[in-house]
Amino acid sequence: VLWNGEASSFQCSGDECTKQVDMSSLSDGHHSLEVTKDALDQDGLAVGAAFRSEFMIDRQDGVIANSIQKLPGLICDNGAQICHKATGASWFRVQNVGSNWSEWRRYNETTTKWNAQFSVPVLVQYYSRLSASFIVGDCLTKTGERC
């Protein structure tokens, strides 16, 4: 049994097996539980089929965990940066609507320099192990109000 890619085990009693995890010890991001086909059942026989389950923890209410489409504050620093909120993302790209998408960039920081155009929506697409269809937008006017 693998827990986040590391060897682990279950506690079994009768027909039920559980894995006790202290949720407060888990970091934000992707987690996985995998039972390999070579895992042994209670009788010592190989289970013969693999199982994998993934889930994500996001205590920051980000765009991937919550399927947000509009994120006021995505455009920040008076249009000079993008302030990301995308726990679980590994790549992203940005677009001022009407222009081309930027190249895909590795997601590893909370802000990215960007030249937003006032009153033109900005879209950010995030790629996660879950999907590449997480798109969120924001729009900012010269007066600092949202469009």
PDB file of C-alpha atoms in Angstrom:
ATOM      1  CA  VAL A   1       0.000   0.000   0.000  1.00  0.00           C
ATOM      2  CA  LEU A   2       1.340   3.419  -0.935  1.00  0.00           C
ATOM      3  CA  TRP A   3       0.303   6.665   0.755  1.00  0.00           C
ATOM      4  CA  ASN A   4       1.551   9.664  -1.286  1.00  0.00           C
ATOM      5  CA  GLY A   5       4.052   7.352  -2.968  1.00  0.00           C
ATOM      6  CA  GLU A   6       5.498   6.023   0.317  1.00  0.00           C
ATOM      7  CA  ALA A   7       5.040   2.520   1.724  1.00  0.00           C
ATOM      8  CA  SER A   8       2.226   2.409   4.277  1.00  0.00           C
ATOM      9  CA  SER A   9      -0.294   0.030   5.787  1.00  0.00           C
ATOM     10  CA  PHE A  10      -3.957  -0.328   6.795  1.00  0.00           C
ATOM     11  CA  GLN A  11      -5.560  -1.467  10.020  1.00  0.00           C
ATOM     12  CA  CYS A  12      -7.949  -4.319   9.238  1.00  0.00           C
ATOM     13  CA  SER A  13     -10.724  -5.848  11.313  1.00  0.00           C
ATOM     14  CA  GLY A  14     -13.178  -8.328   9.815  1.00  0.00           C
ATOM     15  CA  ASP A  15     -14.136  -7.158   6.322  1.00  0.00           C
ATOM     16  CA  GLU A  16     -13.093  -3.538   6.945  1.00  0.00           C
ATOM     17  CA  CYS A  17      -9.714  -1.910   6.457  1.00  0.00           C
ATOM     18  CA  THR A  18      -8.949   1.679   7.367  1.00  0.00           C
ATOM     19  CA  LYS A  19      -6.049   4.084   7.163  1.00  0.00           C
ATOM     20  CA  GLN A  20      -5.987   6.607   9.999  1.00  0.00           C
ATOM     21  CA  VAL A  21      -4.625   9.977   8.911  1.00  0.00           C
ATOM     22  CA  ASP A  22      -4.331  13.162  10.942  1.00  0.00           C
ATOM     23  CA  MET A  23      -5.799  15.643   8.432  1.00  0.00           C
ATOM     24  CA  SER A  24      -4.039  18.576  10.091  1.00  0.00           C
ATOM     25  CA  SER A  25      -0.711  16.951   9.218  1.00  0.00           C
ATOM     26  CA  LEU A  26      -1.510  16.909   5.483  1.00  0.00           C
ATOM     27  CA  SER A  27      -0.215  19.765   3.374  1.00  0.00           C
ATOM     28  CA  ASP A  28      -2.344  21.596   0.827  1.00  0.00           C
ATOM     29  CA  GLY A  29      -2.083  19.937  -2.576  1.00  0.00           C
ATOM     30  CA  HIS A  30      -2.566  16.509  -4.150  1.00  0.00           C
ATOM     31  CA  HIS A  31      -2.514  13.285  -2.144  1.00  0.00           C
ATOM     32  CA  SER A  32      -2.888   9.683  -3.240  1.00  0.00           C
ATOM     33  CA  LEU A  33      -3.650   6.268  -1.840  1.00  0.00           C
ATOM     34  CA  GLU A  34      -2.637   3.271  -3.906  1.00  0.00           C
ATOM     35  CA  VAL A  35      -3.098  -0.439  -3.358  1.00  0.00           C
ATOM     36  CA  THR A  36      -0.788  -2.363  -5.675  1.00  0.00           C
ATOM     37  CA  LYS A  37      -1.851  -5.618  -7.316  1.00  0.00           C
ATOM     38  CA  ASP A  38       0.756  -7.403  -5.197  1.00  0.00           C
ATOM     39  CA  ALA A  39      -0.807  -6.243  -1.895  1.00  0.00           C
ATOM     40  CA  LEU A  40      -1.862  -9.128   0.309  1.00  0.00           C
ATOM     41  CA  ASP A  41      -5.371  -9.607   1.632  1.00  0.00           C
ATOM     42  CA  GLN A  42      -6.130 -10.864   5.170  1.00  0.00           C
ATOM     43  CA  ASP A  43      -5.551 -14.459   4.040  1.00  0.00           C
ATOM     44  CA  GLY A  44      -2.112 -13.633   2.633  1.00  0.00           C
ATOM     45  CA  LEU A  45      -3.207 -13.836  -1.011  1.00  0.00           C
ATOM     46  CA  ALA A  46      -2.338 -11.156  -3.577  1.00  0.00           C
ATOM     47  CA  VAL A  47      -5.345  -8.935  -4.316  1.00  0.00           C
ATOM     48  CA  GLY A  48      -4.519  -9.177  -8.046  1.00  0.00           C
ATOM     49  CA  ALA A  49      -5.828  -5.758  -9.075  1.00  0.00           C
ATOM     50  CA  ALA A  50      -4.425  -2.293  -8.435  1.00  0.00           C
ATOM     51  CA  PHE A  51      -6.451   0.594  -7.034  1.00  0.00           C
ATOM     52  CA  ARG A  52      -5.509   4.270  -6.927  1.00  0.00           C
ATOM     53  CA  SER A  53      -7.423   7.223  -5.529  1.00  0.00           C
ATOM     54  CA  GLU A  54      -6.372  10.866  -5.512  1.00  0.00           C
ATOM     55  CA  PHE A  55      -7.730  13.835  -3.654  1.00  0.00           C
ATOM     56  CA  MET A  56      -6.692  17.393  -3.016  1.00  0.00           C
ATOM     57  CA  ILE A  57      -6.644  19.546   0.096  1.00  0.00           C
ATOM     58  CA  ASP A  58      -6.971  23.303  -0.347  1.00  0.00           C
ATOM     59  CA  ARG A  59      -7.417  25.336   2.804  1.00  0.00           C
ATOM     60  CA  GLN A  60      -7.017  28.567   0.785  1.00  0.00           C
ATOM     61  CA  ASP A  61     -10.282  28.300  -1.223  1.00  0.00           C
ATOM     62  CA  GLY A  62      -8.418  28.310  -4.523  1.00  0.00           C
ATOM     63  CA  VAL A  63      -9.727  28.045  -8.067  1.00  0.00           C
ATOM     64  CA  ILE A  64      -9.030  24.332  -8.592  1.00  0.00           C
ATOM     65  CA  ALA A  65     -10.722  22.969  -5.490  1.00  0.00           C
ATOM     66  CA  ASN A  66     -13.704  25.290  -5.818  1.00  0.00           C
ATOM     67  CA  SER A  67     -14.211  25.649  -9.601  1.00  0.00           C
ATOM     68  CA  ILE A  68     -14.242  29.447  -9.386  1.00  0.00           C
ATOM     69  CA  GLN A  69     -14.618  31.339 -12.672  1.00  0.00           C
ATOM     70  CA  LYS A  70     -14.213  34.916 -11.436  1.00  0.00           C
ATOM     71  CA  LEU A  71     -11.555  35.824  -8.915  1.00  0.00           C
ATOM     72  CA  PRO A  72     -11.508  39.482  -7.877  1.00  0.00           C
ATOM     73  CA  GLY A  73      -7.925  40.221  -6.929  1.00  0.00           C
ATOM     74  CA  LEU A  74      -6.423  37.918  -9.557  1.00  0.00           C
ATOM     75  CA  ILE A  75      -5.131  41.095 -11.192  1.00  0.00           C
ATOM     76  CA  CYS A  76      -3.127  42.865  -8.494  1.00  0.00           C
ATOM     77  CA  ASP A  77      -0.490  45.543  -7.985  1.00  0.00           C
ATOM     78  CA  ASN A  78      -2.493  47.970 -10.159  1.00  0.00           C
ATOM     79  CA  GLY A  79      -2.393  45.593 -13.130  1.00  0.00           C
ATOM     80  CA  ALA A  80       1.329  44.777 -12.944  1.00  0.00           C
ATOM     81  CA  GLN A  81       0.956  41.269 -11.498  1.00  0.00           C
ATOM     82  CA  ILE A  82      -1.241  38.215 -11.305  1.00  0.00           C
ATOM     83  CA  CYS A  83      -1.927  37.081  -7.725  1.00  0.00           C
ATOM     84  CA  HIS A  84      -2.531  33.354  -7.981  1.00  0.00           C
ATOM     85  CA  LYS A  85      -4.722  31.269  -5.712  1.00  0.00           C
ATOM     86  CA  ALA A  86      -4.464  27.810  -7.256  1.00  0.00           C
ATOM     87  CA  THR A  87      -3.364  25.143  -4.801  1.00  0.00           C
ATOM     88  CA  GLY A  88      -2.647  21.929  -6.707  1.00  0.00           C
ATOM     89  CA  ALA A  89      -1.684  23.623  -9.981  1.00  0.00           C
ATOM     90  CA  SER A  90       1.613  22.674 -11.605  1.00  0.00           C
ATOM     91  CA  TRP A  91       1.406  24.818 -14.763  1.00  0.00           C
ATOM     92  CA  PHE A  92      -0.437  27.961 -15.870  1.00  0.00           C
ATOM     93  CA  ARG A  93      -0.789  30.357 -18.799  1.00  0.00           C
ATOM     94  CA  VAL A  94      -2.247  33.868 -18.996  1.00  0.00           C
ATOM     95  CA  GLN A  95      -4.127  35.900 -21.593  1.00  0.00           C
ATOM     96  CA  ASN A  96      -5.455  39.426 -21.912  1.00  0.00           C
ATOM     97  CA  VAL A  97      -8.746  38.630 -23.682  1.00  0.00           C
ATOM     98  CA  GLY A  98      -8.323  39.306 -27.402  1.00  0.00           C
ATOM     99  CA  SER A  99      -4.595  38.484 -27.303  1.00  0.00           C
ATOM    100  CA  ASN A 100      -2.771  35.174 -27.529  1.00  0.00           C
ATOM    101  CA  TRP A 101      -2.170  32.935 -24.549  1.00  0.00           C
ATOM    102  CA  SER A 102       1.259  33.117 -22.966  1.00  0.00           C
ATOM    103  CA  GLU A 103       3.449  30.028 -22.985  1.00  0.00           C
ATOM    104  CA  TRP A 104       2.715  27.466 -20.271  1.00  0.00           C
ATOM    105  CA  ARG A 105       4.804  28.268 -17.184  1.00  0.00           C
ATOM    106  CA  ARG A 106       5.582  26.207 -14.119  1.00  0.00           C
ATOM    107  CA  TYR A 107       3.336  27.206 -11.209  1.00  0.00           C
ATOM    108  CA  ASN A 108       5.631  27.713  -8.248  1.00  0.00           C
ATOM    109  CA  GLU A 109       4.966  31.183  -6.887  1.00  0.00           C
ATOM    110  CA  THR A 110       1.984  33.176  -5.722  1.00  0.00           C
ATOM    111  CA  THR A 111       2.556  36.208  -7.963  1.00  0.00           C
ATOM    112  CA  THR A 112       3.619  36.607 -11.576  1.00  0.00           C
ATOM    113  CA  LYS A 113       4.586  39.782 -13.371  1.00  0.00           C
ATOM    114  CA  TRP A 114       1.935  40.594 -15.978  1.00  0.00           C
ATOM    115  CA  ASN A 115       0.900  43.670 -17.925  1.00  0.00           C
ATOM    116  CA  ALA A 116      -2.882  43.726 -17.646  1.00  0.00           C
ATOM    117  CA  GLN A 117      -4.731  46.222 -19.831  1.00  0.00           C
ATOM    118  CA  PHE A 118      -7.324  48.281 -17.989  1.00  0.00           C
ATOM    119  CA  SER A 119     -10.941  47.287 -18.729  1.00  0.00           C
ATOM    120  CA  VAL A 120      -9.753  44.167 -20.614  1.00  0.00           C
ATOM    121  CA  PRO A 121     -10.433  40.855 -18.844  1.00  0.00           C
ATOM    122  CA  VAL A 122      -7.455  38.656 -17.980  1.00  0.00           C
ATOM    123  CA  LEU A 123      -7.844  34.875 -18.045  1.00  0.00           C
ATOM    124  CA  VAL A 124      -5.541  32.382 -16.351  1.00  0.00           C
ATOM    125  CA  GLN A 125      -5.690  28.684 -17.168  1.00  0.00           C
ATOM    126  CA  TYR A 126      -4.241  26.252 -14.661  1.00  0.00           C
ATOM    127  CA  TYR A 127      -3.096  22.704 -15.238  1.00  0.00           C
ATOM    128  CA  SER A 128      -3.404  20.252 -12.367  1.00  0.00           C
ATOM    129  CA  ARG A 129      -3.072  16.486 -12.249  1.00  0.00           C
ATOM    130  CA  LEU A 130      -6.864  16.611 -12.133  1.00  0.00           C
ATOM    131  CA  SER A 131      -7.375  18.557 -15.382  1.00  0.00           C
ATOM    132  CA  ALA A 132      -6.213  21.483 -17.520  1.00  0.00           C
ATOM    133  CA  SER A 133      -9.600  23.125 -17.683  1.00  0.00           C
ATOM    134  CA  PHE A 134      -9.382  25.418 -14.676  1.00  0.00           C
ATOM    135  CA  ILE A 135      -9.841  28.899 -16.135  1.00  0.00           C
ATOM    136  CA  VAL A 136     -10.388  31.942 -13.958  1.00  0.00           C
ATOM    137  CA  GLY A 137     -10.694  35.613 -14.880  1.00  0.00           C
ATOM    138  CA  ASP A 138     -10.592  39.126 -13.526  1.00  0.00           C
ATOM    139  CA  CYS A 139     -10.924  42.626 -14.956  1.00  0.00           C
ATOM    140  CA  LEU A 140      -9.674  45.940 -13.561  1.00  0.00           C
ATOM    141  CA  THR A 141     -10.508  49.520 -14.559  1.00  0.00           C
ATOM    142  CA  LYS A 142      -8.151  52.526 -14.324  1.00  0.00           C
ATOM    143  CA  THR A 143      -9.949  53.572 -11.134  1.00  0.00           C
ATOM    144  CA  GLY A 144      -9.199  50.187  -9.543  1.00  0.00           C
ATOM    145  CA  GLU A 145     -12.762  48.905  -9.726  1.00  0.00           C
ATOM    146  CA  ARG A 146     -13.589  45.471 -11.114  1.00  0.00           C
ATOM    147  CA  CYS A 147     -15.191  45.371 -14.586  1.00  0.00           C
TER     148      CYS A 147
END
